[in-house]
PDB file of C-alpha atoms in Angstrom:
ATOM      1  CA  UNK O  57       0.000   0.000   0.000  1.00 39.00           C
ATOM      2  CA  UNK O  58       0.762   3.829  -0.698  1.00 40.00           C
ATOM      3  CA  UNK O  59       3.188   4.829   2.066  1.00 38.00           C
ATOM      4  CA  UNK O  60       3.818   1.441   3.823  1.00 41.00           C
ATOM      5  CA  UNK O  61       7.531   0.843   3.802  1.00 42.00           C
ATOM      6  CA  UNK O  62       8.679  -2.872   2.038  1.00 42.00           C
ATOM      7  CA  UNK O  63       9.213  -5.483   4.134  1.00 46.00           C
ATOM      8  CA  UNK O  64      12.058  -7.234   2.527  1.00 47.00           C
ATOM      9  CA  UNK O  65      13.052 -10.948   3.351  1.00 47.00           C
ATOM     10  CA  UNK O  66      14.273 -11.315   6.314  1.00 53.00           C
ATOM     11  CA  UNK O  67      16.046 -14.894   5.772  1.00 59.00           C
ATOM     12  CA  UNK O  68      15.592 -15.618   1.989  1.00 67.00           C
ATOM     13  CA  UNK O  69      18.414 -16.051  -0.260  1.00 74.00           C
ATOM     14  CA  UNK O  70      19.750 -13.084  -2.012  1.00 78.00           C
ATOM     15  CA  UNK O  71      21.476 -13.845  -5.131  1.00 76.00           C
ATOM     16  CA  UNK O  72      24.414 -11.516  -5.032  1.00 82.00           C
ATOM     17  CA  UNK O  73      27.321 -11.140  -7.166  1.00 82.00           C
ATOM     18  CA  UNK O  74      30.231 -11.853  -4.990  1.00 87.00           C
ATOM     19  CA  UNK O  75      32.753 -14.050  -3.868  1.00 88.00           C
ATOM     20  CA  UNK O  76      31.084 -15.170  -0.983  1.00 86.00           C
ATOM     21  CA  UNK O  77      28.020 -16.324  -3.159  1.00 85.00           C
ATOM     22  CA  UNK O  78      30.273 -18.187  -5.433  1.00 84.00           C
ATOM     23  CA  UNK O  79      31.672 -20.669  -2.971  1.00 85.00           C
ATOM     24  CA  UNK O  80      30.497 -24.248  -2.514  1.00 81.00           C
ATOM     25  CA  UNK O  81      27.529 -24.741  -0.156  1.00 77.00           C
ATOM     26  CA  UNK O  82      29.603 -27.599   1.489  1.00 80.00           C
ATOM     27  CA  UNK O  83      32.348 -24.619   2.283  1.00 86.00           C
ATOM     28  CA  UNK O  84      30.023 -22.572   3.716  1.00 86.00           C
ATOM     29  CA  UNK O  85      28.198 -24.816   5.699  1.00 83.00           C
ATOM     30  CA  UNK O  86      31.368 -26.653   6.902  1.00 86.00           C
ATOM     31  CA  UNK O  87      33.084 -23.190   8.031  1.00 89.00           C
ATOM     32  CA  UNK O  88      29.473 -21.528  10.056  1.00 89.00           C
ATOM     33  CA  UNK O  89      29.403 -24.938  11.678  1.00 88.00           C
ATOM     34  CA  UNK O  90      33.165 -25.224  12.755  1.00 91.00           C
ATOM     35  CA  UNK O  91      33.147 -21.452  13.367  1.00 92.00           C
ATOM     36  CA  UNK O  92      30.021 -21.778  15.312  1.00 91.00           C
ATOM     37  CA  UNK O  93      31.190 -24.413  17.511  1.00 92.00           C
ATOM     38  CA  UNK O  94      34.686 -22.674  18.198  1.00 92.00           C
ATOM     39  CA  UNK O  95      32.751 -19.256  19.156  1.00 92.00           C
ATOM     40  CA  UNK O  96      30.110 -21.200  21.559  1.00 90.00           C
ATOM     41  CA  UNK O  97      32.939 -23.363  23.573  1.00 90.00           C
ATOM     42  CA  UNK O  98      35.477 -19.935  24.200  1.00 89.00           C
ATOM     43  CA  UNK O  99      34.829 -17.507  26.325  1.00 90.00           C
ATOM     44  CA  UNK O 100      37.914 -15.796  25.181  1.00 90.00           C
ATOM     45  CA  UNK O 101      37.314 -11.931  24.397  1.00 91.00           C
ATOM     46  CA  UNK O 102      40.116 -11.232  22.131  1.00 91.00           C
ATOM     47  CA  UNK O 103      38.585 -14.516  20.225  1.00 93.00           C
ATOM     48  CA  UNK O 104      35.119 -13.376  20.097  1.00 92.00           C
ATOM     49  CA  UNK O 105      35.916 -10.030  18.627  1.00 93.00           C
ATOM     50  CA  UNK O 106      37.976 -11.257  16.215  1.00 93.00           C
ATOM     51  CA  UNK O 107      35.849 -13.625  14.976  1.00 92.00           C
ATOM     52  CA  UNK O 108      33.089 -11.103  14.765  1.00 91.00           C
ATOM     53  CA  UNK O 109      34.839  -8.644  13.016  1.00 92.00           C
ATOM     54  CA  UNK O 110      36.343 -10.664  10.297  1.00 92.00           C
ATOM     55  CA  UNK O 111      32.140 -12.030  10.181  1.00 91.00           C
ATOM     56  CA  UNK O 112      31.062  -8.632   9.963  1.00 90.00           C
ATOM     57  CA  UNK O 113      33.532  -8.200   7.244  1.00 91.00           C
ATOM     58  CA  UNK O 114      32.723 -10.775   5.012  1.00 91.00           C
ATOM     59  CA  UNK O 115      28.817 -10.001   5.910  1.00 88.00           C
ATOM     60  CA  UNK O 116      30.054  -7.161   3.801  1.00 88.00           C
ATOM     61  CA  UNK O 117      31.374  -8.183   1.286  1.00 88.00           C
ATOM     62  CA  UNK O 118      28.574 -10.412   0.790  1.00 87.00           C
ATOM     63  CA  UNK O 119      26.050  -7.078   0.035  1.00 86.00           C
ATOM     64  CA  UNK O 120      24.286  -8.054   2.643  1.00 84.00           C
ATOM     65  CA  UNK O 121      21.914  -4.973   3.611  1.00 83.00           C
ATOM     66  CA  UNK O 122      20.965  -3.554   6.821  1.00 80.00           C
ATOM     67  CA  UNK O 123      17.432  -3.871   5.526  1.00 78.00           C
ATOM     68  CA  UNK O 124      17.477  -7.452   4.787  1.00 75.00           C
ATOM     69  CA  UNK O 125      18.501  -8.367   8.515  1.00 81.00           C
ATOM     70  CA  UNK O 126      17.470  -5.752  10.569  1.00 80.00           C
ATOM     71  CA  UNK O 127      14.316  -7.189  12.005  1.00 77.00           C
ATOM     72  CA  UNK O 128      16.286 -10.358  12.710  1.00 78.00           C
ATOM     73  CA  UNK O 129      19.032  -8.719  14.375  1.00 82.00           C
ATOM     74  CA  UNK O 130      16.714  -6.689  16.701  1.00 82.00           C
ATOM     75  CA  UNK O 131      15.026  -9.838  18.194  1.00 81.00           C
ATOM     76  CA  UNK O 132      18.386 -11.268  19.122  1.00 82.00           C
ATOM     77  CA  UNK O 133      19.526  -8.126  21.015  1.00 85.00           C
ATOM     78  CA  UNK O 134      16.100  -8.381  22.568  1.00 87.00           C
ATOM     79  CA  UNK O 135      16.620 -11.579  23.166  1.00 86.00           C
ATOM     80  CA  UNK O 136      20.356 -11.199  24.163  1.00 87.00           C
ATOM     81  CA  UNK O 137      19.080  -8.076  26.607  1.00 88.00           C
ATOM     82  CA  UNK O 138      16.481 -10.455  28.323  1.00 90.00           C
ATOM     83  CA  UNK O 139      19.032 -13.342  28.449  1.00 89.00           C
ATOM     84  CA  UNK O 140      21.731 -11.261  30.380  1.00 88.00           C
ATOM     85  CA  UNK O 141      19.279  -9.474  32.416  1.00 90.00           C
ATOM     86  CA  UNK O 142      18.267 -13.397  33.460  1.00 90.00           C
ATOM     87  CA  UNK O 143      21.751 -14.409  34.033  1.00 88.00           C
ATOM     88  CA  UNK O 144      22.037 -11.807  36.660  1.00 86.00           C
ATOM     89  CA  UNK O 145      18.953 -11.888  38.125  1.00 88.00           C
ATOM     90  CA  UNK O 146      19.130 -15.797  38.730  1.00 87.00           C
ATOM     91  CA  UNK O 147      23.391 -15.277  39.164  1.00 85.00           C
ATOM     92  CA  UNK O 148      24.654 -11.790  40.179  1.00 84.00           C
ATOM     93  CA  UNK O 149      27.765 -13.604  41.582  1.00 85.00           C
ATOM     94  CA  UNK O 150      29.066 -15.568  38.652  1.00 86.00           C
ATOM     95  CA  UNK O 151      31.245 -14.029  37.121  1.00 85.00           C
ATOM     96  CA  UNK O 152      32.960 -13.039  40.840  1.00 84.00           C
ATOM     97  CA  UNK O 153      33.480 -17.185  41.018  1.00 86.00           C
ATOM     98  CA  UNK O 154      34.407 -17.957  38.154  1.00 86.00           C
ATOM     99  CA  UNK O 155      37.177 -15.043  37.544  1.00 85.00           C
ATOM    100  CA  UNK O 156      37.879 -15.512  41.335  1.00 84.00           C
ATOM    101  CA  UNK O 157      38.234 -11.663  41.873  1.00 82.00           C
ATOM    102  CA  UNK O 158      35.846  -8.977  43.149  1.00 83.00           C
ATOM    103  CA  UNK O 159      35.629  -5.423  42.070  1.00 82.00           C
ATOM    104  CA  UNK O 160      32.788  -3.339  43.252  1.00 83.00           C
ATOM    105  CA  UNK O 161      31.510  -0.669  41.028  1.00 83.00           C
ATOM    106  CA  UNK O 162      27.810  -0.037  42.254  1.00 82.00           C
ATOM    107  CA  UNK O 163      27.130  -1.418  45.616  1.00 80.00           C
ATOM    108  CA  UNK O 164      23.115  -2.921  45.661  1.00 75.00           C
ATOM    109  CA  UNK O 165      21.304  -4.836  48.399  1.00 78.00           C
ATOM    110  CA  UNK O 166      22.727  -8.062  49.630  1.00 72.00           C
ATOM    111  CA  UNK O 167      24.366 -10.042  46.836  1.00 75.00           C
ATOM    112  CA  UNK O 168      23.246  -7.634  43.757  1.00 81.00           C
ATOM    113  CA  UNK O 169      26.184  -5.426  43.344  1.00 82.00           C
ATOM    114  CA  UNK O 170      27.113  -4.574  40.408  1.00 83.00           C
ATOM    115  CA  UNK O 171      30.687  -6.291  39.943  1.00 85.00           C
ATOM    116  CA  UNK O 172      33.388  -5.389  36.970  1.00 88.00           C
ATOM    117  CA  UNK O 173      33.809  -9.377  36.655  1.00 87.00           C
ATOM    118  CA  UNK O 174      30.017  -9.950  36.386  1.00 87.00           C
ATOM    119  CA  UNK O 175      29.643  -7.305  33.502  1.00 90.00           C
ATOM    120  CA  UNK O 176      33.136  -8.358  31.793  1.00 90.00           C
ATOM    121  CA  UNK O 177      31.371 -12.565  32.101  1.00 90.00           C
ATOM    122  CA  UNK O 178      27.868 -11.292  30.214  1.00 90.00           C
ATOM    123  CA  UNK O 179      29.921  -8.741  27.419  1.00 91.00           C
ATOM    124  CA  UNK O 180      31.859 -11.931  26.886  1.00 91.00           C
ATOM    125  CA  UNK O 181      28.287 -13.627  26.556  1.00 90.00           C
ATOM    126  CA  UNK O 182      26.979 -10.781  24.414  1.00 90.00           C
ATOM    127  CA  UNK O 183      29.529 -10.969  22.212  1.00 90.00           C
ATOM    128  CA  UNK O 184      28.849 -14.827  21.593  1.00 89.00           C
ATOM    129  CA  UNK O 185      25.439 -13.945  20.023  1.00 86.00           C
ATOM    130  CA  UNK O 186      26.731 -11.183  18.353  1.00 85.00           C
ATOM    131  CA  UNK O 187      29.759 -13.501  17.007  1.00 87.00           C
ATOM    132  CA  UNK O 188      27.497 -16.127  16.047  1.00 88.00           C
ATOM    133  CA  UNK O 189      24.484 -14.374  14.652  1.00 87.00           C
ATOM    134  CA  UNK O 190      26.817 -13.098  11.498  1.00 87.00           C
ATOM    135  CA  UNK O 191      28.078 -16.233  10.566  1.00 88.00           C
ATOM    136  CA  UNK O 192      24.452 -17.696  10.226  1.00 86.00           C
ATOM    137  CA  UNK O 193      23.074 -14.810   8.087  1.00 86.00           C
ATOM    138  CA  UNK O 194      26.270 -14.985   5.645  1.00 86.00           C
ATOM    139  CA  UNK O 195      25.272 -18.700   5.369  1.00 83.00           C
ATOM    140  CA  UNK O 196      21.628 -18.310   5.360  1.00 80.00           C
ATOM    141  CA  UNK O 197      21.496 -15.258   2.962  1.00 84.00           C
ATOM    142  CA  UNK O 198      24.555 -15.815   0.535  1.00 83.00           C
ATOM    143  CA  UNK O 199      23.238 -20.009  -0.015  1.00 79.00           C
ATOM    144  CA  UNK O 200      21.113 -20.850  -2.836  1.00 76.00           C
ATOM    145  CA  UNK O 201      18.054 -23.420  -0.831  1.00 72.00           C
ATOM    146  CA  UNK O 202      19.318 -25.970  -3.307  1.00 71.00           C
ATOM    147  CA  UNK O 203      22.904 -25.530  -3.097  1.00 72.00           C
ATOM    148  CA  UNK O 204      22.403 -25.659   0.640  1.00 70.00           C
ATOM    149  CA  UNK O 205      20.851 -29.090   0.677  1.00 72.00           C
ATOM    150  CA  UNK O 206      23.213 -30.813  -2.066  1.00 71.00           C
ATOM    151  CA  UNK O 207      25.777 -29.704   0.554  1.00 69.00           C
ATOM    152  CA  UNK O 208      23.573 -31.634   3.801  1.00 68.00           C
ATOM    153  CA  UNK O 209      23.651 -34.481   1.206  1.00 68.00           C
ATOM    154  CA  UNK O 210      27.179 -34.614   0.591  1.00 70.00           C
ATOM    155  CA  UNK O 211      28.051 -34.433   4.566  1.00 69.00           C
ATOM    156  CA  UNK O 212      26.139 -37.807   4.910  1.00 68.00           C
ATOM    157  CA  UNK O 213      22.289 -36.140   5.834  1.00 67.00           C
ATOM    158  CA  UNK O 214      19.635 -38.124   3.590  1.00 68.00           C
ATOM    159  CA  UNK O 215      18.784 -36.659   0.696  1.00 67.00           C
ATOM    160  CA  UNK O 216      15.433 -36.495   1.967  1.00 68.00           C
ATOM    161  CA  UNK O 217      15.869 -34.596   4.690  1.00 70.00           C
ATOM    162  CA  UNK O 218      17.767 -31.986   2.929  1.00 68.00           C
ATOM    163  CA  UNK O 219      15.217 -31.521   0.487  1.00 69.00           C
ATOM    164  CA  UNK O 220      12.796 -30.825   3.667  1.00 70.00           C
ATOM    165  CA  UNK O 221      15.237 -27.987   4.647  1.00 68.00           C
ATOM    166  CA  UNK O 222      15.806 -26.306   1.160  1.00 69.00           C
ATOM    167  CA  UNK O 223      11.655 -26.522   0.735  1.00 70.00           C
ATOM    168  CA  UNK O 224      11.703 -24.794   4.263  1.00 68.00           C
ATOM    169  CA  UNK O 225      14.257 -22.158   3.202  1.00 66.00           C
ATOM    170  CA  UNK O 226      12.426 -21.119   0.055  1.00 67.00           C
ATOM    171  CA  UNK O 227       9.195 -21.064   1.930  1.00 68.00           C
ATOM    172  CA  UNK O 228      10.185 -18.534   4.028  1.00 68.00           C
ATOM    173  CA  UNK O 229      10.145 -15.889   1.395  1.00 68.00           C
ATOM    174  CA  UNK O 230       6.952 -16.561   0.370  1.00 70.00           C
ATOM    175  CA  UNK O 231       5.298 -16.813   3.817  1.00 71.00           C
ATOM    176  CA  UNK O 232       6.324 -13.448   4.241  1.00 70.00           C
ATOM    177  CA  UNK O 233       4.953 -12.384   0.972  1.00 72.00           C
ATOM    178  CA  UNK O 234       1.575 -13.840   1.772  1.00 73.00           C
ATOM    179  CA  UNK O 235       1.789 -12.084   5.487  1.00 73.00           C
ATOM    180  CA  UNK O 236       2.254  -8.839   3.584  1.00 74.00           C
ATOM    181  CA  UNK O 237      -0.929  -9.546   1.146  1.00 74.00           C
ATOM    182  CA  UNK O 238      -3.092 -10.885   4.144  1.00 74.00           C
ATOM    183  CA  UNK O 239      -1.608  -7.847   5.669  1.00 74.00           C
ATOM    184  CA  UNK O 240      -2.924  -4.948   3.152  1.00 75.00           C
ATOM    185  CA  UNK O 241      -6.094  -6.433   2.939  1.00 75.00           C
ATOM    186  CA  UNK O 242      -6.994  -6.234   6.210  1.00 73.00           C
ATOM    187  CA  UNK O 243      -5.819  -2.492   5.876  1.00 72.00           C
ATOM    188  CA  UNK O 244      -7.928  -1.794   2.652  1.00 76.00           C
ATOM    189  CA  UNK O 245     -10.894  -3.035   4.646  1.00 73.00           C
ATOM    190  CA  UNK O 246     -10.599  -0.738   7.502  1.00 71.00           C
ATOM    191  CA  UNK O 247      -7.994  -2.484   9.666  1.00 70.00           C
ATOM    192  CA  UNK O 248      -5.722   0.095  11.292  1.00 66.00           C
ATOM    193  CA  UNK O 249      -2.151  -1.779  11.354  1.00 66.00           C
ATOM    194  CA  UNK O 250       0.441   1.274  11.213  1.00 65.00           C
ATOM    195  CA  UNK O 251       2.081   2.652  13.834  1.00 68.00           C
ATOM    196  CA  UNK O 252      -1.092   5.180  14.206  1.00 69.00           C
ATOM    197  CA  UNK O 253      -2.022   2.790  16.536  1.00 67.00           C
ATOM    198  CA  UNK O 254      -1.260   1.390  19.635  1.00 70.00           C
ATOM    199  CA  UNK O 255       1.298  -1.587  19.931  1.00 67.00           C
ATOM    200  CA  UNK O 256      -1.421  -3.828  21.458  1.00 72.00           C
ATOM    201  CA  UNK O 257      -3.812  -3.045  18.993  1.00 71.00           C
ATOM    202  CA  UNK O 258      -1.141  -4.019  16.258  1.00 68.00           C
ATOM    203  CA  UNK O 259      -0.109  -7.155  18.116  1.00 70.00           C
ATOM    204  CA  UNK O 260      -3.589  -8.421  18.399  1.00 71.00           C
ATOM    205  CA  UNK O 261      -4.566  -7.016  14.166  1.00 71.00           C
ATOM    206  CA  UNK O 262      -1.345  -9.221  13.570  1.00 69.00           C
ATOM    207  CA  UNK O 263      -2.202 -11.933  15.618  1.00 70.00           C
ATOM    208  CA  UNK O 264      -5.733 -12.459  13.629  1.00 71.00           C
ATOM    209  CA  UNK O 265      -3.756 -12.750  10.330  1.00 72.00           C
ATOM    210  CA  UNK O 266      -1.979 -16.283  11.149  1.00 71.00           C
ATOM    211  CA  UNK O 267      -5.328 -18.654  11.079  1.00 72.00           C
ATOM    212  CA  UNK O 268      -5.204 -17.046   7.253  1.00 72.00           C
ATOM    213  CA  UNK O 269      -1.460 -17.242   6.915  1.00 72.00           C
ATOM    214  CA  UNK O 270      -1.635 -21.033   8.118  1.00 73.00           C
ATOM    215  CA  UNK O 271      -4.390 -22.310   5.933  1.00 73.00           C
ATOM    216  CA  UNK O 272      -2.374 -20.636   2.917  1.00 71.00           C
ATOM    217  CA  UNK O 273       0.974 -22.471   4.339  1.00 70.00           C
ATOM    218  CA  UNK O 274      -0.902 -25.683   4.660  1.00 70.00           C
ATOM    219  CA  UNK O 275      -2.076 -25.342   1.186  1.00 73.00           C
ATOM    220  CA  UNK O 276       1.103 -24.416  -0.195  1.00 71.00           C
ATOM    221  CA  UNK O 277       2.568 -28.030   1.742  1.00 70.00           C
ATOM    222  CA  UNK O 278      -0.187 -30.197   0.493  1.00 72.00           C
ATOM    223  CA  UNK O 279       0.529 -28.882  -3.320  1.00 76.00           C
ATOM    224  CA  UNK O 280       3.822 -29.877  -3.075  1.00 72.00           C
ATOM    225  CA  UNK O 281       3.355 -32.887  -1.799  1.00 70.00           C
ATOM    226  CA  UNK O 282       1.259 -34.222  -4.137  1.00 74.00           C
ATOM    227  CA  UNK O 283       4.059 -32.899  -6.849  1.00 75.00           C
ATOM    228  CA  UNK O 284       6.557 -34.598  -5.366  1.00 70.00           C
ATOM    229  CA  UNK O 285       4.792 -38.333  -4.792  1.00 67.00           C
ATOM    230  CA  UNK O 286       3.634 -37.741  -8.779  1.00 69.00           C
ATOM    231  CA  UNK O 287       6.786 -37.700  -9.441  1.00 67.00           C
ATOM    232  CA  UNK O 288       7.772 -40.318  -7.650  1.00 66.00           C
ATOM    233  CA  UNK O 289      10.695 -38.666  -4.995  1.00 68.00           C
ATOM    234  CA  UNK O 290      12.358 -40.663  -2.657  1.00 62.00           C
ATOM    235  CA  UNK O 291      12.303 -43.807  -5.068  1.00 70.00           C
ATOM    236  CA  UNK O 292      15.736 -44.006  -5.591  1.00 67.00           C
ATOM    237  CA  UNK O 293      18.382 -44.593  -2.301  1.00 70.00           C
ATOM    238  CA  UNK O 294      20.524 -41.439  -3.706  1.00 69.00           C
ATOM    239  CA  UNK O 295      19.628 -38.615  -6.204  1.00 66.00           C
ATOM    240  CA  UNK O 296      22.237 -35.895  -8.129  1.00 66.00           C
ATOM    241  CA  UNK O 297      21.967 -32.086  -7.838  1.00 63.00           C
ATOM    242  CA  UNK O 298      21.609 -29.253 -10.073  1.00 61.00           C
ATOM    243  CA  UNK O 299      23.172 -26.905  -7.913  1.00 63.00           C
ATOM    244  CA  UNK O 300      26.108 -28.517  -6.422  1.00 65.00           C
ATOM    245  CA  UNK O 301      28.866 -26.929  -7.070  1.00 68.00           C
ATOM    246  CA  UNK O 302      32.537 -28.248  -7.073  1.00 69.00           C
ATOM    247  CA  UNK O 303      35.318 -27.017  -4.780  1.00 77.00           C
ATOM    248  CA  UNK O 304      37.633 -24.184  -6.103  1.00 81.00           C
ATOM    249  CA  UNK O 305      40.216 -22.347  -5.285  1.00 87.00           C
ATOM    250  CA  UNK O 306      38.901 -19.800  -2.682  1.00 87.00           C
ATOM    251  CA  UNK O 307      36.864 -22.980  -0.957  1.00 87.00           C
ATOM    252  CA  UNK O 308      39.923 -24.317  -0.061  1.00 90.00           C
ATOM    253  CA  UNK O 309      41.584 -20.852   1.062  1.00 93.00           C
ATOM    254  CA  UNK O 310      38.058 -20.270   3.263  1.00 91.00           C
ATOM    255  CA  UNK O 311      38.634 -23.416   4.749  1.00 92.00           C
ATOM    256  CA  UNK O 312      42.325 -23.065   5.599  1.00 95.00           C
ATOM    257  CA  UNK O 313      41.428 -19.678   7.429  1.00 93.00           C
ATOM    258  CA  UNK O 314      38.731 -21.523   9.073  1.00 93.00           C
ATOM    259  CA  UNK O 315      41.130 -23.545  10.667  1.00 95.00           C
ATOM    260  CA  UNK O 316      43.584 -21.558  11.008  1.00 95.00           C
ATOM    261  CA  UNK O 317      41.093 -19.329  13.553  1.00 93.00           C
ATOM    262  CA  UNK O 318      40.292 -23.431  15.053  1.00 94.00           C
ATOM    263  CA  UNK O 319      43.636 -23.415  15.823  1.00 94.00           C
ATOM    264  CA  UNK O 320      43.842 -19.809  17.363  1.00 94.00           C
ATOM    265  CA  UNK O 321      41.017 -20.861  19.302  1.00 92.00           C
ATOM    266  CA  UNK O 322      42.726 -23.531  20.721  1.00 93.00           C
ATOM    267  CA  UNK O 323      46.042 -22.116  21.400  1.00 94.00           C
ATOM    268  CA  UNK O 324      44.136 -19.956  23.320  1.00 92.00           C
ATOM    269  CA  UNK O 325      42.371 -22.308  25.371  1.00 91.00           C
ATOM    270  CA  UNK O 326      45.782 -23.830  26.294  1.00 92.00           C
ATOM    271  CA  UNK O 327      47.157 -20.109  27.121  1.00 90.00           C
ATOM    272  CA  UNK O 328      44.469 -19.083  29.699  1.00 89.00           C
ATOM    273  CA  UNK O 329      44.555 -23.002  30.660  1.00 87.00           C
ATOM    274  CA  UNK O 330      40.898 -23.152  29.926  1.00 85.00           C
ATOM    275  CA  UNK O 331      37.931 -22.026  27.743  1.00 87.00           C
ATOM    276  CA  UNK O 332      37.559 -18.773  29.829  1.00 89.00           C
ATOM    277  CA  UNK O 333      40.321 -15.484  29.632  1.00 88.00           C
ATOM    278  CA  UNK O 334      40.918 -14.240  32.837  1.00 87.00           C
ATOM    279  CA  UNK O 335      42.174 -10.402  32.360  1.00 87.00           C
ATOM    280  CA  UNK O 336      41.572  -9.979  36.323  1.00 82.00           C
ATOM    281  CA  UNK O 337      44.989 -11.845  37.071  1.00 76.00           C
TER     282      UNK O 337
END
C-alpha cells in the first residue's frame, strides 16, 4: 500500500554477485558450523571479537543490507538483553566465582552489586550472540536453498531430509509475501495496522492474520506434496543435484582460514589453561 515501507526478506536467499556467493555450499556450511562451535565453547574476548569482526567483514562483502537483517538482528539483542538481564537476576555472583576476583563498582542490596567481573562474564556472553548471529546470516542469505541441501547431502544427511530444509528455506520468502498480502487487505478493509495505533492493537490485528497465513501455508505443503509423490521422490536410495557446485580455489583458502582461527582458538584455550580469559589476574 501507498506509504507502507517494504518489508524485505528477512532470511531468503539473495542472489548476489560476490565471492562469498560463489563458494560451494559444502564450504560454507562446513566453516558456520566449525566457526560456530569454536565461538560457543570460548569464552575468550580477544577470540570473540575477532571472529566477529572478520564475520562482519565478510557479511560485507557479501552485500548483505541492513534492511534485509534488521528485524532479525533486533530480536536477538532483545533476546540477548532479556538473556543477560536473566543471568544476573538468577546469578549476580558468577562471574565473581568464576574469575575468582571482586571489584565493586555499584554497591546494591545483599548479593546484587554490580561487579566489573560480572559485567566483563555477560559482554563476553553478548559478544557470543553477536559472534554467532553473522556467521548464520552470511550462510543463510549468501546459499542458494538448493545448493544448501546438495551440501547436507554430501556431509552424509539423507537426501530427503535436505530436500525438507531447502523446501523450508524457500518457503520462508513466500510466507512473508503472503503475510504482507493478508496484511494490506486487512488495511484496505478498515484495519488500522500502522504505527497510528497502539502496539497492542497491532499485536492483536497481527495476531488475527496467522489462522489465514496457516491455511495458505498448509495449502502451499499439500501442493507440493502431491508434486513430489507424482513424481515419484524418494524412489531411488541417492539422487544428483543441479546446484552442487565443485570445490575451487577460494573454498579451499576459506577453509584453511577456518582452521587456522580453530587453531587460534585452541592455542588460546591452552594459554588461559581453559575455555575462559581471565584479564583480572
Amino acid at each position: 500500500m501507498r506509504g507502507e515501507k517494504r518489508m524485505d526478506n528477512t532470511l531468503g536467499f539473495i542472489d548476489n554477485d560476490t565471492w562469498v556467493h560463489r563458494l560451494s555450499g559444502t564450504t560454507k556450511l562446513l566453516s558456520f558450523l566449525l566457526l560456530s562451535i569454536i565461538v560457543m565453547t570460548s569464552y575468550d574476548t580477544r577470540f570473540l571479537i575477532l571472529v566477529m569482526v572478520i564475520s562482519l567483514f565478510i557479511m560485507k562483502q557479501a552485500k548483505i543490507k541492513w534492511d534485509n537483517i534488521s528485524i532479525l538482528v533486533k530480536i536477538v539483542a532483545i533476546f540477548s538483553v532479556i538473556n543477560l538481564l536473566a543471568i544476573y537476576i538468577f546469578e549476580p555472583e558468577f562471574g565473581v566465582k568464576l574469575y575468582s576476583s571482586r571489584t565493586i563498582i555499584f554497591r546494591g542490596i545483599g548479593r546484587y552489586s554490580i561487579s566489573l567481573e560480572q559485567l566483563f562474564y555477560e559482554f563476553n556472553v553478548f559478544l557470543k550472540y553477536f559472534s554467532t548471529i553473522p556467521l548464520a546470516l552470511i550462510f543463510v542469505l549468501a546459499t542458494n536453498p538448493s545448493e544448501f541441501s546438495s551440501s547436507l547431502n554430501k556431509i552424509g544427511l539423507s537426501y530427503k531430509i535436505s530436500y525438507a530444509v531447502a523446501l523450508a528455506l524457500r518457503y520462508i520468502p513466500d510466507i512473508q509475501n503472503s503475510y504482507m498480502e493478508i496484511r494490506q487487505a486487512s488495511q484496505a478493509r478498515g484495519i488500522e495496522m500502522s504505527k497510528k495505533v497502539s502496539l497492542a492493537k497491532r499485536l492483536k490485528a497481527s495476531a488475527d492474520i496467522v489462522m489465514p497465513l496457516i491455511f495458505d501455508s498448509l495449502e502451499r505443503i499439500e501442493t507440493v506434496s502431491q508434486a513430489m509423490e507424482l513424481r515419484r521422490f524418494g524412489k531411488n536410495k541417492t539422487r544428483t543435484w543441479y546446484r552442487q557446485r565443485a570445490f575451487g580455489k577460494n573454498d579451499y583458502l576459506v577453509l584453511l582460514g577456518v582452521l587456522i582461527l580453530i587453531a587460534i582458538g585452541i592455542l588460546l584455550f591452552i594459554a588461559n589453561n581453559g575455555r575462559f580469559y581471565n584479564p583480572f589476574i
